[in-house]
Amino acid sequence: MAQQMSAMFQYMQSIGAPLPPSGLFPGLPPVPVPPPHVTPQGTPVTLQHDPLFKRSLTVLRKNSDADLVELVSTWGHMHEFGDMYWLPGQCKVLLGQIDRVDVSTPGDGLKQAFFPPWPISDIVHERSQEDQLQELGSNNALHGVGSCIFSPEYGHEVYVWNPRIIETFVHDSAVSVTLADVPAFVSDLMQLWDRNPKAFCTLDLHLGILFRYIKGSTAYLGKTHDSVEFDLIYYRSREPGRPIMHADLIDEIEQITLYKNAGLPHWGKNQNYIFNDTVGRFPRLREFLDVKARFDPDGVISSQWSDQILGINGSPIISAPGCAIEGLCTGTQNSDCARGYVCSQGKVYPDARG
């Protein structure tokens, strides 16, 4: 095993990959800090890794969201990895008090998925209820993302996204707004809530609205300023073209974020229309494409989808009857929306359509 690990480290050094911290694997010699690596094109690249650390997580519950505007604007400055969930249907906020601690702090460093394993019968029943509601109105000691799909009692309990059952099926939208624009954006959300509080209950079914803080970056496709990312998870029908409850509210929230506040999409989530005009939203995207053309001239890591959202060839927008229901377009005409419905303007943001 030690010989295999040493060979792996040598290979990682040869390709310029970052190495794990010294001492992480007992029995192996210390990992040397590599000198600046020179790529085949002759460009020097210096690699550096951060010291190993753990994160301490405490979830606090606030039984009032009266100070939400101020809270969203300040919480990210108070905790290095802080986040929060706003449950608008209950007027409550869950605060993630997450901070860096020394690696010697007791604990496995295990990051459990926020959604624990549930009994299969409960998951199937909940999905059935949510369908009806639309009509009526293994690495087990250290995880970086989440737990594995199998619970110890697999066969009786699974995670809600397990495709082996009639599991949850959702849309997941995530768009970031600069920290400076957050107060105005959250104020718009509160105005929407004032107009129809019950409509927000559809978001509470999937833990409300998640607020995550992102540091500004010089990365080609990164956020140019300190930002807050707003993450919406909401019901998606398995029947194409079927309307969902309070879709107009969700459309308006997404479009307030995207258009009114010049939001930036999360690259790994979202529906087609949210990726429209990425060239205009990411000022260094052209530089990224130049680098991509040099390192991947044959398009090995490209696809039709990536070419569309990066503005290389084609468009992510698909105009067809009912296209707004699946987020393939913005509902600019009635035929874009569900049959028998009309596309109307937003209640707080008149330019929104849904």
CSV table of C-alpha atoms in Angstrom, one decimal:
chain,number,residue,atom,x,y,z
A,1,MET,CA,0.0,0.0,0.0
A,2,ALA,CA,2.8,2.4,0.9
A,3,GLN,CA,4.5,1.7,-2.4
A,4,GLN,CA,1.3,2.4,-4.3
A,5,MET,CA,0.7,5.7,-2.4
A,6,SER,CA,4.3,6.8,-3.1
A,7,ALA,CA,3.8,6.1,-6.8
A,8,MET,CA,0.6,8.1,-6.7
A,9,PHE,CA,2.4,11.1,-5.1
A,10,GLN,CA,5.1,10.9,-7.7
A,11,TYR,CA,2.5,10.9,-10.5
A,12,MET,CA,0.7,13.9,-8.9
A,13,GLN,CA,3.9,15.8,-8.8
A,14,SER,CA,4.7,15.0,-12.4
A,15,ILE,CA,1.4,16.5,-13.6
A,16,GLY,CA,1.5,19.4,-11.2
A,17,ALA,CA,-1.5,18.3,-9.0
A,18,PRO,CA,-1.6,19.6,-5.4
A,19,LEU,CA,-0.3,17.1,-2.8
A,20,PRO,CA,-2.0,16.2,0.5
A,21,PRO,CA,-0.6,17.7,3.7
A,22,SER,CA,2.5,16.0,5.2
A,23,GLY,CA,1.6,13.5,8.0
A,24,LEU,CA,-1.9,12.8,6.6
A,25,PHE,CA,-0.9,9.3,5.7
A,26,PRO,CA,1.1,7.7,8.6
A,27,GLY,CA,4.0,5.4,7.5
A,28,LEU,CA,4.8,7.4,4.4
A,29,PRO,CA,7.8,9.8,4.1
A,30,PRO,CA,7.0,13.5,4.3
A,31,VAL,CA,5.6,14.9,1.1
A,32,PRO,CA,8.0,17.5,-0.3
A,33,VAL,CA,6.8,20.9,-1.3
A,34,PRO,CA,7.1,20.9,-5.1
A,35,PRO,CA,9.1,23.5,-6.9
A,36,PRO,CA,7.3,25.7,-9.5
A,37,HIS,CA,6.0,23.4,-12.2
A,38,VAL,CA,6.6,24.3,-15.8
A,39,THR,CA,3.8,23.3,-18.2
A,40,PRO,CA,4.6,22.1,-21.7
A,41,GLN,CA,3.8,25.6,-23.0
A,42,GLY,CA,6.6,27.0,-20.8
A,43,THR,CA,4.4,28.9,-18.3
A,44,PRO,CA,5.6,28.6,-14.7
A,45,VAL,CA,2.9,27.6,-12.2
A,46,THR,CA,3.4,27.5,-8.4
A,47,LEU,CA,1.2,25.1,-6.5
A,48,GLN,CA,0.2,25.5,-2.9
A,49,HIS,CA,-2.2,23.7,-0.6
A,50,ASP,CA,-3.8,24.9,2.6
A,51,PRO,CA,-3.1,23.3,6.0
A,52,LEU,CA,-5.6,20.7,7.0
A,53,PHE,CA,-8.4,22.0,9.3
A,54,LYS,CA,-11.9,21.0,10.5
A,55,ARG,CA,-15.1,23.0,10.6
A,56,SER,CA,-17.3,23.5,13.6
A,57,LEU,CA,-21.1,23.6,12.9
A,58,THR,CA,-23.8,24.9,15.1
A,59,VAL,CA,-27.4,25.5,13.9
A,60,LEU,CA,-29.3,28.3,15.6
A,61,ARG,CA,-33.0,28.9,15.1
A,62,LYS,CA,-34.5,32.4,15.1
A,63,ASN,CA,-38.3,32.4,15.5
A,64,SER,CA,-38.6,35.7,13.8
A,65,ASP,CA,-37.5,37.0,10.4
A,66,ALA,CA,-38.2,40.6,11.1
A,67,ASP,CA,-34.6,41.6,10.8
A,68,LEU,CA,-33.9,39.4,7.8
A,69,VAL,CA,-32.5,42.2,5.6
A,70,GLU,CA,-29.9,43.2,8.1
A,71,LEU,CA,-29.2,39.5,9.0
A,72,VAL,CA,-28.4,38.4,5.5
A,73,SER,CA,-26.1,41.4,5.0
A,74,THR,CA,-24.0,40.8,8.1
A,75,TRP,CA,-24.0,37.0,8.9
A,76,GLY,CA,-21.4,36.2,6.3
A,77,HIS,CA,-18.9,38.6,8.0
A,78,MET,CA,-19.4,36.9,11.4
A,79,HIS,CA,-18.6,33.3,10.4
A,80,GLU,CA,-16.1,32.1,7.8
A,81,PHE,CA,-18.4,29.4,6.3
A,82,GLY,CA,-21.8,30.8,7.6
A,83,ASP,CA,-25.0,30.2,5.8
A,84,MET,CA,-28.7,30.4,6.6
A,85,TYR,CA,-32.1,29.0,5.6
A,86,TRP,CA,-35.1,31.3,5.5
A,87,LEU,CA,-38.4,29.5,6.0
A,88,PRO,CA,-40.8,32.2,4.8
A,89,GLY,CA,-43.9,30.2,5.4
A,90,GLN,CA,-43.0,30.0,9.1
A,91,CYS,CA,-41.3,33.4,9.4
A,92,LYS,CA,-38.3,31.6,10.9
A,93,VAL,CA,-34.5,31.5,10.0
A,94,LEU,CA,-32.0,28.7,10.6
A,95,LEU,CA,-28.5,30.1,11.0
A,96,GLY,CA,-25.5,27.9,10.2
A,97,GLN,CA,-22.7,29.1,12.6
A,98,ILE,CA,-19.8,27.4,10.8
A,99,ASP,CA,-16.2,28.3,11.6
A,100,ARG,CA,-12.7,26.9,11.0
A,101,VAL,CA,-11.1,25.0,13.9
A,102,ASP,CA,-7.8,23.3,14.4
A,103,VAL,CA,-7.5,19.8,13.0
A,104,SER,CA,-6.7,18.5,16.5
A,105,THR,CA,-10.3,19.4,17.7
A,106,PRO,CA,-12.1,16.2,18.7
A,107,GLY,CA,-14.5,14.8,16.1
A,108,ASP,CA,-14.2,12.8,12.9
A,109,GLY,CA,-14.8,15.7,10.6
A,110,LEU,CA,-17.8,13.9,9.2
A,111,LYS,CA,-20.2,16.1,7.2
A,112,GLN,CA,-23.6,14.4,7.2
A,113,ALA,CA,-26.0,15.2,4.4
A,114,PHE,CA,-28.6,17.8,5.6
A,115,PHE,CA,-31.3,15.3,4.7
A,116,PRO,CA,-30.9,12.1,6.7
A,117,PRO,CA,-32.1,8.7,5.5
A,118,TRP,CA,-35.8,8.4,5.6
A,119,PRO,CA,-38.1,5.3,5.6
A,120,ILE,CA,-38.9,4.5,2.0
A,121,SER,CA,-42.6,4.5,2.7
A,122,ASP,CA,-42.4,8.1,4.0
A,123,ILE,CA,-40.6,9.3,1.0
A,124,VAL,CA,-43.0,7.8,-1.5
A,125,HIS,CA,-46.0,9.1,0.6
A,126,GLU,CA,-44.6,12.6,0.8
A,127,ARG,CA,-44.0,12.7,-3.0
A,128,SER,CA,-47.5,11.5,-3.6
A,129,GLN,CA,-48.9,14.2,-1.3
A,130,GLU,CA,-46.8,16.9,-3.1
A,131,ASP,CA,-48.2,15.7,-6.4
A,132,GLN,CA,-51.7,16.1,-5.1
A,133,LEU,CA,-50.9,19.5,-3.5
A,134,GLN,CA,-50.1,20.9,-7.0
A,135,GLU,CA,-53.7,20.1,-8.0
A,136,LEU,CA,-55.2,21.2,-4.8
A,137,GLY,CA,-53.2,24.3,-4.4
A,138,SER,CA,-18.6,5.7,2.0
A,139,ASN,CA,-15.7,7.2,3.1
A,140,ASN,CA,-17.1,7.3,6.6
A,141,ALA,CA,-14.6,9.2,8.6
A,142,LEU,CA,-14.0,12.4,6.6
A,143,HIS,CA,-16.4,13.8,4.0
A,144,GLY,CA,-16.1,17.0,2.0
A,145,VAL,CA,-19.6,17.0,0.4
A,146,GLY,CA,-22.1,14.6,2.0
A,147,SER,CA,-22.7,11.1,3.1
A,148,CYS,CA,-23.1,8.1,0.8
A,149,ILE,CA,-26.4,7.1,-0.7
A,150,PHE,CA,-26.8,4.0,1.4
A,151,SER,CA,-27.9,4.0,5.0
A,152,PRO,CA,-26.8,1.2,7.4
A,153,GLU,CA,-30.4,0.0,7.2
A,154,TYR,CA,-30.5,0.1,3.4
A,155,GLY,CA,-33.7,-1.6,2.3
A,156,HIS,CA,-35.8,0.2,4.8
A,157,GLU,CA,-34.3,3.8,4.8
A,158,VAL,CA,-32.7,5.7,1.9
A,159,TYR,CA,-31.9,9.3,1.0
A,160,VAL,CA,-34.7,11.3,-0.7
A,161,TRP,CA,-32.9,11.5,-4.0
A,162,ASN,CA,-32.4,7.7,-4.4
A,163,PRO,CA,-33.6,6.9,-8.0
A,164,ARG,CA,-34.5,3.3,-7.0
A,165,ILE,CA,-37.8,4.6,-5.5
A,166,ILE,CA,-40.3,7.2,-6.6
A,167,GLU,CA,-38.1,9.8,-5.0
A,168,THR,CA,-38.2,13.6,-4.8
A,169,PHE,CA,-38.0,15.4,-8.1
A,170,VAL,CA,-37.2,19.1,-8.0
A,171,HIS,CA,-35.8,22.1,-9.8
A,172,ASP,CA,-32.8,23.7,-8.1
A,173,SER,CA,-32.0,27.3,-9.0
A,174,ALA,CA,-29.0,29.1,-7.6
A,175,VAL,CA,-28.1,32.7,-8.5
A,176,SER,CA,-25.7,35.1,-6.7
A,177,VAL,CA,-26.1,38.8,-6.0
A,178,THR,CA,-23.3,41.1,-4.9
A,179,LEU,CA,-23.3,41.8,-1.2
A,180,ALA,CA,-24.0,45.5,-1.9
A,181,ASP,CA,-27.3,44.6,-3.7
A,182,VAL,CA,-28.5,42.2,-1.0
A,183,PRO,CA,-30.5,44.6,1.1
A,184,ALA,CA,-32.6,45.7,-1.9
A,185,PHE,CA,-33.1,42.1,-3.1
A,186,VAL,CA,-34.2,40.8,0.3
A,187,SER,CA,-36.5,43.8,0.6
A,188,ASP,CA,-38.2,42.8,-2.6
A,189,LEU,CA,-38.6,39.3,-1.3
A,190,MET,CA,-40.3,40.7,1.8
A,191,GLN,CA,-42.6,42.8,-0.4
A,192,LEU,CA,-43.6,39.6,-2.3
A,193,TRP,CA,-44.2,37.9,1.0
A,194,ASP,CA,-46.5,40.8,2.2
A,195,ARG,CA,-48.6,40.4,-1.0
A,196,ASN,CA,-49.2,36.6,-0.6
A,197,PRO,CA,-47.6,34.9,2.4
A,198,LYS,CA,-49.3,31.6,1.7
A,199,ALA,CA,-47.5,31.3,-1.7
A,200,PHE,CA,-44.2,31.0,0.1
A,201,CYS,CA,-45.3,27.8,1.8
A,202,THR,CA,-44.4,26.0,-1.4
A,203,LEU,CA,-40.7,26.8,-0.7
A,204,ASP,CA,-40.9,25.7,2.9
A,205,LEU,CA,-41.6,22.1,1.7
A,206,HIS,CA,-37.9,22.0,0.6
A,207,LEU,CA,-36.3,24.1,3.4
A,208,GLY,CA,-37.1,27.5,2.1
A,209,ILE,CA,-34.4,29.7,0.6
A,210,LEU,CA,-30.8,29.0,1.3
A,211,PHE,CA,-28.3,31.9,1.6
A,212,ARG,CA,-24.7,31.1,1.0
A,213,TYR,CA,-21.7,33.5,1.1
A,214,ILE,CA,-19.1,33.6,-1.6
A,215,LYS,CA,-15.8,35.5,-1.6
A,216,GLY,CA,-15.0,37.6,-4.6
A,217,SER,CA,-12.5,36.0,-6.9
A,218,THR,CA,-10.3,36.8,-9.9
A,219,ALA,CA,-11.1,33.4,-11.4
A,220,TYR,CA,-12.2,33.6,-15.0
A,221,LEU,CA,-15.6,32.2,-14.2
A,222,GLY,CA,-15.8,33.2,-10.6
A,223,LYS,CA,-17.8,35.8,-8.7
A,224,THR,CA,-16.2,39.2,-9.2
A,225,HIS,CA,-17.4,40.6,-5.9
A,226,ASP,CA,-18.3,39.3,-2.5
A,227,SER,CA,-21.7,37.8,-3.0
A,228,VAL,CA,-24.6,36.0,-1.5
A,229,GLU,CA,-26.0,33.0,-3.4
A,230,PHE,CA,-29.7,32.4,-3.2
A,231,ASP,CA,-30.7,28.7,-3.7
A,232,LEU,CA,-34.3,27.7,-4.4
A,233,ILE,CA,-35.4,24.0,-4.4
A,234,TYR,CA,-39.0,23.5,-5.5
A,235,TYR,CA,-41.3,20.9,-6.9
A,236,ARG,CA,-40.9,19.6,-10.4
A,237,SER,CA,-43.6,17.5,-12.1
A,238,ARG,CA,-42.6,14.3,-13.9
A,239,GLU,CA,-45.3,15.1,-16.5
A,240,PRO,CA,-43.9,17.5,-19.1
A,241,GLY,CA,-45.9,20.7,-19.4
A,242,ARG,CA,-47.7,20.3,-16.1
A,243,PRO,CA,-48.0,23.6,-14.2
A,244,ILE,CA,-46.9,23.8,-10.6
A,245,MET,CA,-48.3,25.7,-7.6
A,246,HIS,CA,-47.3,29.3,-7.3
A,247,ALA,CA,-44.9,29.1,-10.3
A,248,ASP,CA,-45.4,32.9,-10.8
A,249,LEU,CA,-43.8,33.6,-7.4
A,250,ILE,CA,-40.8,31.4,-8.1
A,251,ASP,CA,-40.4,32.9,-11.6
A,252,GLU,CA,-40.4,36.4,-10.2
A,253,ILE,CA,-37.9,35.6,-7.4
A,254,GLU,CA,-35.5,34.1,-10.0
A,255,GLN,CA,-35.9,37.0,-12.4
A,256,ILE,CA,-35.4,39.6,-9.6
A,257,THR,CA,-32.2,37.9,-8.8
A,258,LEU,CA,-31.0,37.4,-12.4
A,259,TYR,CA,-32.2,40.6,-14.2
A,260,LYS,CA,-32.9,43.3,-11.7
A,261,ASN,CA,-29.8,42.6,-9.7
A,262,ALA,CA,-27.5,41.3,-12.5
A,263,GLY,CA,-27.1,38.0,-10.8
A,264,LEU,CA,-24.6,35.3,-11.7
A,265,PRO,CA,-25.7,31.7,-12.2
A,266,HIS,CA,-24.3,28.7,-10.3
A,267,TRP,CA,-22.5,26.7,-13.0
A,268,GLY,CA,-23.6,23.3,-11.7
A,269,LYS,CA,-27.3,24.1,-11.2
A,270,ASN,CA,-30.2,26.0,-12.8
A,271,GLN,CA,-32.5,25.8,-15.8
A,272,ASN,CA,-31.7,26.9,-19.4
A,273,TYR,CA,-32.9,30.5,-19.4
A,274,ILE,CA,-30.8,31.4,-16.4
A,275,PHE,CA,-27.7,30.9,-18.5
A,276,ASN,CA,-28.8,33.3,-21.2
A,277,ASP,CA,-26.1,36.0,-21.9
A,278,THR,CA,-23.3,34.6,-19.7
A,279,VAL,CA,-20.8,36.4,-21.9
A,280,GLY,CA,-22.2,39.7,-20.7
A,281,ARG,CA,-22.3,38.6,-17.1
A,282,PHE,CA,-18.8,37.2,-16.7
A,283,PRO,CA,-16.3,39.9,-17.8
A,284,ARG,CA,-13.4,37.4,-17.9
A,285,LEU,CA,-15.2,34.6,-19.8
A,286,ARG,CA,-13.4,35.5,-23.1
A,287,GLU,CA,-10.1,35.0,-21.3
A,288,PHE,CA,-11.3,31.6,-20.1
A,289,LEU,CA,-12.3,30.6,-23.7
A,290,ASP,CA,-8.8,31.6,-24.9
A,291,VAL,CA,-7.2,29.3,-22.3
A,292,LYS,CA,-9.7,26.6,-23.1
A,293,ALA,CA,-8.9,26.8,-26.8
A,294,ARG,CA,-5.1,26.4,-26.1
A,295,PHE,CA,-5.4,23.5,-23.7
A,296,ASP,CA,-8.4,21.7,-25.3
A,297,PRO,CA,-8.3,22.6,-29.1
A,298,ASP,CA,-10.2,19.5,-30.0
A,299,GLY,CA,-13.1,20.2,-27.6
A,300,VAL,CA,-12.6,16.9,-25.7
A,301,ILE,CA,-14.1,18.4,-22.5
A,302,SER,CA,-16.8,20.3,-24.4
A,303,SER,CA,-20.4,19.4,-25.2
A,304,GLN,CA,-23.3,20.9,-27.0
A,305,TRP,CA,-24.6,22.2,-23.6
A,306,SER,CA,-21.3,23.7,-22.5
A,307,ASP,CA,-20.9,25.4,-25.9
A,308,GLN,CA,-24.4,26.9,-25.5
A,309,ILE,CA,-24.0,28.3,-22.0
A,310,LEU,CA,-20.5,29.7,-22.7
A,311,GLY,CA,-21.7,31.5,-25.8
A,312,ILE,CA,-19.5,29.4,-28.2
A,313,ASN,CA,-22.2,28.0,-30.4
A,314,GLY,CA,-25.9,28.2,-30.2
A,315,SER,CA,-28.1,29.3,-27.3
A,316,PRO,CA,-29.5,27.6,-24.2
A,317,ILE,CA,-32.9,29.2,-24.8
A,318,ILE,CA,-35.4,26.8,-26.4
A,319,SER,CA,-38.6,28.5,-27.6
A,320,ALA,CA,-41.5,26.1,-27.9
A,321,PRO,CA,-45.1,25.9,-26.5
A,322,GLY,CA,-44.8,25.5,-22.7
A,323,CYS,CA,-41.1,26.3,-22.6
A,324,ALA,CA,-41.3,28.5,-19.5
A,325,ILE,CA,-42.7,25.7,-17.4
A,326,GLU,CA,-39.3,23.8,-17.6
A,327,GLY,CA,-37.2,27.0,-17.5
A,328,LEU,CA,-36.3,26.6,-21.2
A,329,CYS,CA,-37.3,30.2,-21.8
A,330,THR,CA,-38.7,33.3,-20.1
A,331,GLY,CA,-42.5,33.4,-20.5
A,332,THR,CA,-42.9,36.4,-22.9
A,333,GLN,CA,-46.1,35.2,-24.5
A,334,ASN,CA,-49.0,33.1,-23.3
A,335,SER,CA,-48.0,30.0,-25.4
A,336,ASP,CA,-44.8,29.9,-23.4
A,337,CYS,CA,-46.7,29.1,-20.2
A,338,ALA,CA,-49.0,26.1,-19.4
A,339,ARG,CA,-52.0,25.4,-21.6
A,340,GLY,CA,-54.9,27.5,-20.3
A,341,TYR,CA,-52.7,29.9,-18.4
A,342,VAL,CA,-51.4,33.4,-19.3
A,343,CYS,CA,-47.9,34.8,-18.8
A,344,SER,CA,-48.3,37.8,-16.5
A,345,GLN,CA,-45.9,40.5,-15.2
A,346,GLY,CA,-44.4,40.4,-11.8
A,347,LYS,CA,-46.1,41.9,-8.7
A,348,VAL,CA,-43.0,43.7,-7.3
A,349,TYR,CA,-40.7,43.6,-10.4
A,350,PRO,CA,-42.9,44.5,-13.4
A,351,ASP,CA,-40.3,43.3,-15.9
A,352,ALA,CA,-40.6,39.7,-14.6
A,353,ARG,CA,-42.6,37.3,-16.6
A,354,GLY,CA,-44.2,34.0,-15.6
